[in-house]
Short mmCIF file of C-alpha atoms and ligand atoms in Angstrom, two decimals:
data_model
loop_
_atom_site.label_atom_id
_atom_site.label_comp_id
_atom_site.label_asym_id
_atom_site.label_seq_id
_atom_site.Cartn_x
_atom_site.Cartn_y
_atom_site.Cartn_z
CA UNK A 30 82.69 -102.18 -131.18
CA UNK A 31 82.30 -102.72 -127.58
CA UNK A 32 82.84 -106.04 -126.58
CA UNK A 33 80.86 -106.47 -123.85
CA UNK A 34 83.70 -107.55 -121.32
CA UNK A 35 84.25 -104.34 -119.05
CA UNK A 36 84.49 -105.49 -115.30
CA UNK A 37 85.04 -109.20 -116.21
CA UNK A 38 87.64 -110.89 -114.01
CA UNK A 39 90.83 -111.85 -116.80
CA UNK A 40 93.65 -113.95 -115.64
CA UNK A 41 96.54 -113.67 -118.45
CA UNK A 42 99.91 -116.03 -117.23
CA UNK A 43 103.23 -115.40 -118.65
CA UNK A 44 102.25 -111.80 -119.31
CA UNK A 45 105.27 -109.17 -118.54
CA UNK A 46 106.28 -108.98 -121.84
CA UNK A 47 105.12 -110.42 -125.00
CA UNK A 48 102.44 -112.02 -126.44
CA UNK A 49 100.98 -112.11 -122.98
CA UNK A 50 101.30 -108.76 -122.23
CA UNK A 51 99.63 -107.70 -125.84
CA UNK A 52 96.81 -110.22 -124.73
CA UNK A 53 96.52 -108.04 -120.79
CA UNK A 54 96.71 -104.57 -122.05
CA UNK A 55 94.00 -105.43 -124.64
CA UNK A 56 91.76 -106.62 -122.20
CA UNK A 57 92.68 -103.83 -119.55
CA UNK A 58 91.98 -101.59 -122.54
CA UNK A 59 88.66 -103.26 -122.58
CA UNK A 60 87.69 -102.88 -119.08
CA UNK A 61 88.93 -106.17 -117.65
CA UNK A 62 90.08 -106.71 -114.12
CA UNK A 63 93.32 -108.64 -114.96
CA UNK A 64 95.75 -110.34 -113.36
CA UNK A 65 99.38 -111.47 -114.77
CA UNK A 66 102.00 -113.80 -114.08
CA UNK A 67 105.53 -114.29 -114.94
CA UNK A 68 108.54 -115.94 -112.85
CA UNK A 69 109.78 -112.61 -111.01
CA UNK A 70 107.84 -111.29 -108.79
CA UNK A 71 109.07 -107.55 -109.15
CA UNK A 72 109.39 -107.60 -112.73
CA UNK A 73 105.70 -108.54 -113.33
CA UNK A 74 104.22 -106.24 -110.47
CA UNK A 75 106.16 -103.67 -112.42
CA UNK A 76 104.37 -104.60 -115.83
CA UNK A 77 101.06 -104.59 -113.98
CA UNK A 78 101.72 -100.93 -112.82
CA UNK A 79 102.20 -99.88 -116.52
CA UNK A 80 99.33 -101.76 -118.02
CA UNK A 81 97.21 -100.20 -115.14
CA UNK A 82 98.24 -96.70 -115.43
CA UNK A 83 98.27 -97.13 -119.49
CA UNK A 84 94.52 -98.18 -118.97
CA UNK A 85 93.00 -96.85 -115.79
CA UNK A 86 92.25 -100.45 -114.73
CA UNK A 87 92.88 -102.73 -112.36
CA UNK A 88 95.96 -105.18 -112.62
CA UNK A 89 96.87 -107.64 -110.37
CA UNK A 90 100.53 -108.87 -110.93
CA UNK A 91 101.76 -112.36 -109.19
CA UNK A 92 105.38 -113.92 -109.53
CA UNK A 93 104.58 -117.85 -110.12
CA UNK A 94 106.60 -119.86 -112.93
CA UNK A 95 104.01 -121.80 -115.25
CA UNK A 96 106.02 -124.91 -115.27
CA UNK A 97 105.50 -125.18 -111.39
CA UNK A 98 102.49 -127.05 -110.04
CA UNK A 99 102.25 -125.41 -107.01
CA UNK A 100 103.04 -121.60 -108.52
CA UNK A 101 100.08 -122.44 -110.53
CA UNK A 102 98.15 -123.08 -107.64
CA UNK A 103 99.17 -120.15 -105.35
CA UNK A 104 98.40 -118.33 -108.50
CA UNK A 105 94.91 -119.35 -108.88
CA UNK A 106 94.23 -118.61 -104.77
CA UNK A 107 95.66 -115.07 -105.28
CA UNK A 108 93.97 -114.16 -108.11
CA UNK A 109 90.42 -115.49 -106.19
CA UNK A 110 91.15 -113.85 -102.84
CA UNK A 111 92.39 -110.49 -104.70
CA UNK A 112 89.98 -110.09 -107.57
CA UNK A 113 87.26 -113.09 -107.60
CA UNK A 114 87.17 -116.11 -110.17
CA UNK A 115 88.80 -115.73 -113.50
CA UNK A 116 85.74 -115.76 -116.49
CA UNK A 117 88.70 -115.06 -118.96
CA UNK A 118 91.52 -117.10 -119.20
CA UNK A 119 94.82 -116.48 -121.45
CA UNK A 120 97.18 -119.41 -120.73
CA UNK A 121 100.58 -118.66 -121.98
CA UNK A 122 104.48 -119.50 -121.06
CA UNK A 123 107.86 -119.20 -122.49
CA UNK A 124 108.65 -121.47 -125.24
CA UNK A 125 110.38 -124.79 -124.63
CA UNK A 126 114.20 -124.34 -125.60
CA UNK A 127 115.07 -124.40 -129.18
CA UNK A 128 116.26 -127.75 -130.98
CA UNK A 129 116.55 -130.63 -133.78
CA UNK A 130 116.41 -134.50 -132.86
CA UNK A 131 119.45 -134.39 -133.09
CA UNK A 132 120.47 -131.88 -130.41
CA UNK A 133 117.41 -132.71 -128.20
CA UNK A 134 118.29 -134.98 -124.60
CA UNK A 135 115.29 -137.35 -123.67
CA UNK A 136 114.93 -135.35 -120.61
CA UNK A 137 114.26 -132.25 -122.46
CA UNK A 138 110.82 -133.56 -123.37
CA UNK A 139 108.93 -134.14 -120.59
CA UNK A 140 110.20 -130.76 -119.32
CA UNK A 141 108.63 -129.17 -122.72
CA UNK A 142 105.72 -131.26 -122.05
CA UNK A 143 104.93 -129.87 -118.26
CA UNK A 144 105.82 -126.09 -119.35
CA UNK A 145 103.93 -125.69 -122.60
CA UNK A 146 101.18 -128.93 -122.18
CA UNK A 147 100.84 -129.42 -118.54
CA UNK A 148 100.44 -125.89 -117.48
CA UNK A 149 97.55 -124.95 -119.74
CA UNK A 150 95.53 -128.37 -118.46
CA UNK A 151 96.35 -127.39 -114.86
CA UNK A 152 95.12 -123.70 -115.61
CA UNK A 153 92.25 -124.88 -117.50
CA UNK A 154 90.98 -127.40 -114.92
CA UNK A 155 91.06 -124.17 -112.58
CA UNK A 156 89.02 -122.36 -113.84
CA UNK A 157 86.45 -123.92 -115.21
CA UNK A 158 84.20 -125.07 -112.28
CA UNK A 159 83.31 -121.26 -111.49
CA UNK A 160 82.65 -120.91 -115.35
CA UNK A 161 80.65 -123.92 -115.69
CA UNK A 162 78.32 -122.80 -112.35
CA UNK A 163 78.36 -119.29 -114.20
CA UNK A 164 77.49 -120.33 -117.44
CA UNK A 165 79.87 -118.29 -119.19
CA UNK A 166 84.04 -118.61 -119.57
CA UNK A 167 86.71 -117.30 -122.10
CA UNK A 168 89.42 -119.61 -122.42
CA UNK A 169 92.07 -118.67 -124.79
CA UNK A 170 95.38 -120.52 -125.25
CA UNK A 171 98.87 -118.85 -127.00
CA UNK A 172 100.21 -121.68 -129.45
CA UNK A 173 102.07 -121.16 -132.62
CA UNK A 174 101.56 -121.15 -136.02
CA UNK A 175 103.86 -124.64 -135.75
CA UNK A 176 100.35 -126.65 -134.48
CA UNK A 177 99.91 -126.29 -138.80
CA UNK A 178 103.40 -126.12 -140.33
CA UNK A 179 106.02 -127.78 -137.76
CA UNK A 180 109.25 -125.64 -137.36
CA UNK A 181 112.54 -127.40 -137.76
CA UNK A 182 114.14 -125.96 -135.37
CA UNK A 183 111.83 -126.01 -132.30
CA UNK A 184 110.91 -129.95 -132.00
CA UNK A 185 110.10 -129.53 -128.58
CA UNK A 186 107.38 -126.82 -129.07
CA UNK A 187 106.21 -128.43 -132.28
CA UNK A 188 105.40 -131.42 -130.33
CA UNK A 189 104.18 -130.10 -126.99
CA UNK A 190 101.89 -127.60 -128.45
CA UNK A 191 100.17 -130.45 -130.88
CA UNK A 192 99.55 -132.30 -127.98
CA UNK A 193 97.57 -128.63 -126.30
CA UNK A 194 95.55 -128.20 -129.75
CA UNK A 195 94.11 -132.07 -129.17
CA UNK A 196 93.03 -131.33 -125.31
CA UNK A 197 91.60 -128.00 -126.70
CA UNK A 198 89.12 -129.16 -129.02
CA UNK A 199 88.20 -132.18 -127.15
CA UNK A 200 87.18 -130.17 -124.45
CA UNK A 201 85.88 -127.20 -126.11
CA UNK A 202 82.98 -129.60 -127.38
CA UNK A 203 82.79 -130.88 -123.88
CA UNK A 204 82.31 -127.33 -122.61
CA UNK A 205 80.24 -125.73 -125.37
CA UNK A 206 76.95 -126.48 -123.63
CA UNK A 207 78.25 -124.22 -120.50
CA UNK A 208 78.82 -121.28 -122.52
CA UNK A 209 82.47 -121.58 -122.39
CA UNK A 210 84.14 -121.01 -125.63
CA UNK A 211 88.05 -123.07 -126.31
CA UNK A 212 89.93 -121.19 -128.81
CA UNK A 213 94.02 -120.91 -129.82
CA UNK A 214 95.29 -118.15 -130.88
CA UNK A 215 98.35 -118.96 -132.67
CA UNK A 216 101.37 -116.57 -133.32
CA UNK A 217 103.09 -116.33 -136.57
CA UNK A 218 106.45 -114.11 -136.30
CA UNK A 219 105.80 -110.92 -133.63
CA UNK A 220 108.91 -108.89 -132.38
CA UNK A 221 109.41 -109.91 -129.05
CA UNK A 222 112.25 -111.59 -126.68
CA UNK A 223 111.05 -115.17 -128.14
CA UNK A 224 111.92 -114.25 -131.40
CA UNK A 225 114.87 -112.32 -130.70
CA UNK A 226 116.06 -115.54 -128.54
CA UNK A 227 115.25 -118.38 -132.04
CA UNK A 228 117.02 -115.33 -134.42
CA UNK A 229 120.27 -115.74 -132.27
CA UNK A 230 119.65 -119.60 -132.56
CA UNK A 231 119.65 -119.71 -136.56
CA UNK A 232 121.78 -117.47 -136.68
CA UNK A 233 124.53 -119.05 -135.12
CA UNK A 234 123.63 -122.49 -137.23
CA UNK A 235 123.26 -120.82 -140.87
CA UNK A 236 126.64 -118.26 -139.80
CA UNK A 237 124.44 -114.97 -140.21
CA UNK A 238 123.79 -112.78 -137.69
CA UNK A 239 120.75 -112.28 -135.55
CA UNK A 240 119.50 -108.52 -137.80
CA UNK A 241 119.59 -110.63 -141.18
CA UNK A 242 117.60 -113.82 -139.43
CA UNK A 243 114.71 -110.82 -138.55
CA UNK A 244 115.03 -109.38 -142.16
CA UNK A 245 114.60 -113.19 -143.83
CA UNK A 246 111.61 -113.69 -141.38
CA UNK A 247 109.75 -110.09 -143.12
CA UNK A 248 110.71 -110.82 -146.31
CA UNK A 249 109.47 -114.32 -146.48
CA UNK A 250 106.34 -113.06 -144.41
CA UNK A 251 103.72 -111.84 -147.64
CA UNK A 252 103.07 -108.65 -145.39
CA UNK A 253 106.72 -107.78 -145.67
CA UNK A 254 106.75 -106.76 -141.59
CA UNK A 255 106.78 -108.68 -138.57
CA UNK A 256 103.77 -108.92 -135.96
CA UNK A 257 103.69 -107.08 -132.84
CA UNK A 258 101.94 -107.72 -129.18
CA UNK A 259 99.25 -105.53 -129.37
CA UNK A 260 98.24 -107.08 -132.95
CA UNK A 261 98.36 -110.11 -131.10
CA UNK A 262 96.47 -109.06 -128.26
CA UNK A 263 93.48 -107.62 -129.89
CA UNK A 264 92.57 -110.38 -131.25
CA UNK A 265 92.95 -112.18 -128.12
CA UNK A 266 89.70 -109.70 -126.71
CA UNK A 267 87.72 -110.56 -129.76
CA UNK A 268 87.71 -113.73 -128.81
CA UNK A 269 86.86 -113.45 -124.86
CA UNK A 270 83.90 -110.80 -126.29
CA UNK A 271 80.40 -111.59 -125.57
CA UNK A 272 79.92 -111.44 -129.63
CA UNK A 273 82.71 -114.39 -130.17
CA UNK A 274 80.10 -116.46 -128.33
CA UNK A 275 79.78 -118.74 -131.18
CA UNK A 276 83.56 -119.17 -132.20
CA UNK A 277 84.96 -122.52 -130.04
CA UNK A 278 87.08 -124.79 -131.23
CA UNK A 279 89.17 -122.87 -133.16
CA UNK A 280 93.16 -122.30 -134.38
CA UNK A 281 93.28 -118.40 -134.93
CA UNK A 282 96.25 -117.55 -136.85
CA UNK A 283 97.88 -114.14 -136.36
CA UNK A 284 100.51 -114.40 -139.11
CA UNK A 285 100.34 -111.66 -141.48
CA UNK A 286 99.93 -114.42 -144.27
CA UNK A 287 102.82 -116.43 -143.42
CA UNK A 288 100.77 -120.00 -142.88
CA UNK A 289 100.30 -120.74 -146.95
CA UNK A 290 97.72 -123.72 -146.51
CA UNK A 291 94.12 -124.09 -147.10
CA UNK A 292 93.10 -124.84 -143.52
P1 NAD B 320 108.55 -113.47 -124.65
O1 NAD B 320 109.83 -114.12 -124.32
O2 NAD B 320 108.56 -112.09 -125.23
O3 NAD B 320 107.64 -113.36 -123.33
C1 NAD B 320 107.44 -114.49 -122.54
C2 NAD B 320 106.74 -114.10 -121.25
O4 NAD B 320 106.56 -115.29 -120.50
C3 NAD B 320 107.55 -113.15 -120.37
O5 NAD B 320 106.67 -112.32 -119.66
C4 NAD B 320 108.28 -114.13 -119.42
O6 NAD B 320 108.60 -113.52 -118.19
C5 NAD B 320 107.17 -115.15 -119.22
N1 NAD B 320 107.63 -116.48 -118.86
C6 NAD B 320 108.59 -117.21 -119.47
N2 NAD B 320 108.68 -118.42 -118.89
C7 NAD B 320 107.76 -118.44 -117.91
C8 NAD B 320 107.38 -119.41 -116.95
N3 NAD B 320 107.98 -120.61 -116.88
N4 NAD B 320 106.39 -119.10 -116.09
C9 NAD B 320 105.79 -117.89 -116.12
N5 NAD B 320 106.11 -116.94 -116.99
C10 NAD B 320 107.08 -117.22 -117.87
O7 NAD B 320 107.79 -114.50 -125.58
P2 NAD B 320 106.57 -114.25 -126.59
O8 NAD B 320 107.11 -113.98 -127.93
O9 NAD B 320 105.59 -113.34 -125.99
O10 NAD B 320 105.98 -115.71 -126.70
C11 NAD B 320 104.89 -116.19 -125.93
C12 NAD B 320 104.60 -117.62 -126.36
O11 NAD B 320 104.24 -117.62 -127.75
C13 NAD B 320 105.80 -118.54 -126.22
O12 NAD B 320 105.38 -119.81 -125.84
C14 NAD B 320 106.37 -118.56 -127.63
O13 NAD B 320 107.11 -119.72 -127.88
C15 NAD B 320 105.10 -118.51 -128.45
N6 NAD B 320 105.33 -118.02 -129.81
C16 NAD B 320 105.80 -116.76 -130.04
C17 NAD B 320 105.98 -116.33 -131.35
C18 NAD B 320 106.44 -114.93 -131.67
O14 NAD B 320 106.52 -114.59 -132.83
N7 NAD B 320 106.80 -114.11 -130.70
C19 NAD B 320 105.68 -117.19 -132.42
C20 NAD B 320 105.19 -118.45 -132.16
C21 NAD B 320 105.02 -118.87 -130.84
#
């Protein structure tokens, strides 16, 4: 299928590795112009060379740190002046730290709060005036499959990423009538750094080691294997095609089965 998307202007953040990266070389792979973020500077204008020569498109790649106000901003002028305004956005960052209520310090939260919360708003309210006078915007956020089953171990994300999925759908009915679709895409159990980082984490409290926390996760998982990026990221350019028009508002899981309830 051809979604409809090649040329479009696609600003992906947190996006050298990853989830984010899945979601830019999908939409390279599509024909976007793309531009990605992460906190070094020469690490993500390395990633952009791959993703461009792995695709034969044009990637812009900017070293701003998502839970910075004014990296965000710089971000948004360079991606203007260098490729135009974004009509797809990905918003992504690294997870908050792992923790219980227990091990959690007060001042831990509102840090969790401006990195996984605050950045997406800040992104959002970006790039939505050029989509509104356009008629037509993609925004996509990266969540978690814990917006529908909290994890134990990761309070901060559980509670900083519930807070995201309320702003989403509030204003993905607000911005329905400007043909700009709101959806979350939200990650079950993909091999990547961030899982690699909350194996090490469990495995150190359940005395196991990091290989048997990875095994546990596939076995429990009803597709026996973990996720990967580009899994991820396909579905990611479903949902900025033209034929996802009339999908906003939504919680996409991309779990392999793992999420076990109705809804
Ligand atoms: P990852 O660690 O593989 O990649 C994170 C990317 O974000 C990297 O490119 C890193 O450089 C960049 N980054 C980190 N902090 C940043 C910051 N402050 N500013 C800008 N860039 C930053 O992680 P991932 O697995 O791709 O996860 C992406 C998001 O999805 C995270 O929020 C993670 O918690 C969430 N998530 C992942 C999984 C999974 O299975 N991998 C599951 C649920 C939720």
């Amino acid at each position: 299928m051809n979604f409809g998307i090649d040329g479009k202007i696609a600003l992906v953040t947190a996006a050298s590795r990853g989830l984010g990266r899945g979601c830019a070389e999908q939409l390279a792979a599509e024909g976007c112009r793309v531009a990605i973020c992460a906190r070094d500077g020469v690490t993500v204008k390395q990633a952009a060379k791959e993703i461009s020569k792995k695709t034969g498109t044009e990637v812009l790649g900017v070293g701003a740190d998502m839970s910075k106000a004014e990296d965000i901003n710089r971000l948004l002028i360079n991606v203007r002046q260098s490729l135009g305004e974004p009509e797809i956005l990905v918003t992504n960052a690294g997870g908050p730290p792992p923790g219980t209520y227990a091990s959690t310090a007060l001042e831990e939260y509102e840090k969790a709060l401006n990195l996984t919360l605050m950045s997406a708003v800040h992104l959002i309210r970006g790039v939505t005036p050029a989509m509104q006078s356009n008629g037509w915007g993609r925004i996509i956020a990266i969540t978690s499959i814990s917006v529908k089953q909290p994890i134990g171990t990761l309070l901060l994300s559980n509670m900083a990423r519930a807070g995201l999925t309320g702003f989403l759908k509030t204003i993905a009915t607000e911005l329905a009538p400007d043909g700009i679709t709101v959806n979350a895409l939200l990650p079950g159990t993909h091999k990547t750094s961030r899982i690699e980082q909350l194996a090490k984490f469990r495995a150190g409290q359940e005395s196991k080691s990091p290989e048997d926390i990875i095994q546990e996760m596939m076995a429990a998982n009803p597709s026996h294997t973990i996720g990967d990026a580009s899994d991820f990221g396909a579905a990611a350019a479903f949902l900025a095609s033209v034929q996802a028009r009339y999908i906003t508002g939504q919680n996409l899981l991309v779990d392999g089965g793992n999420y076990r309830g109705l809804l």
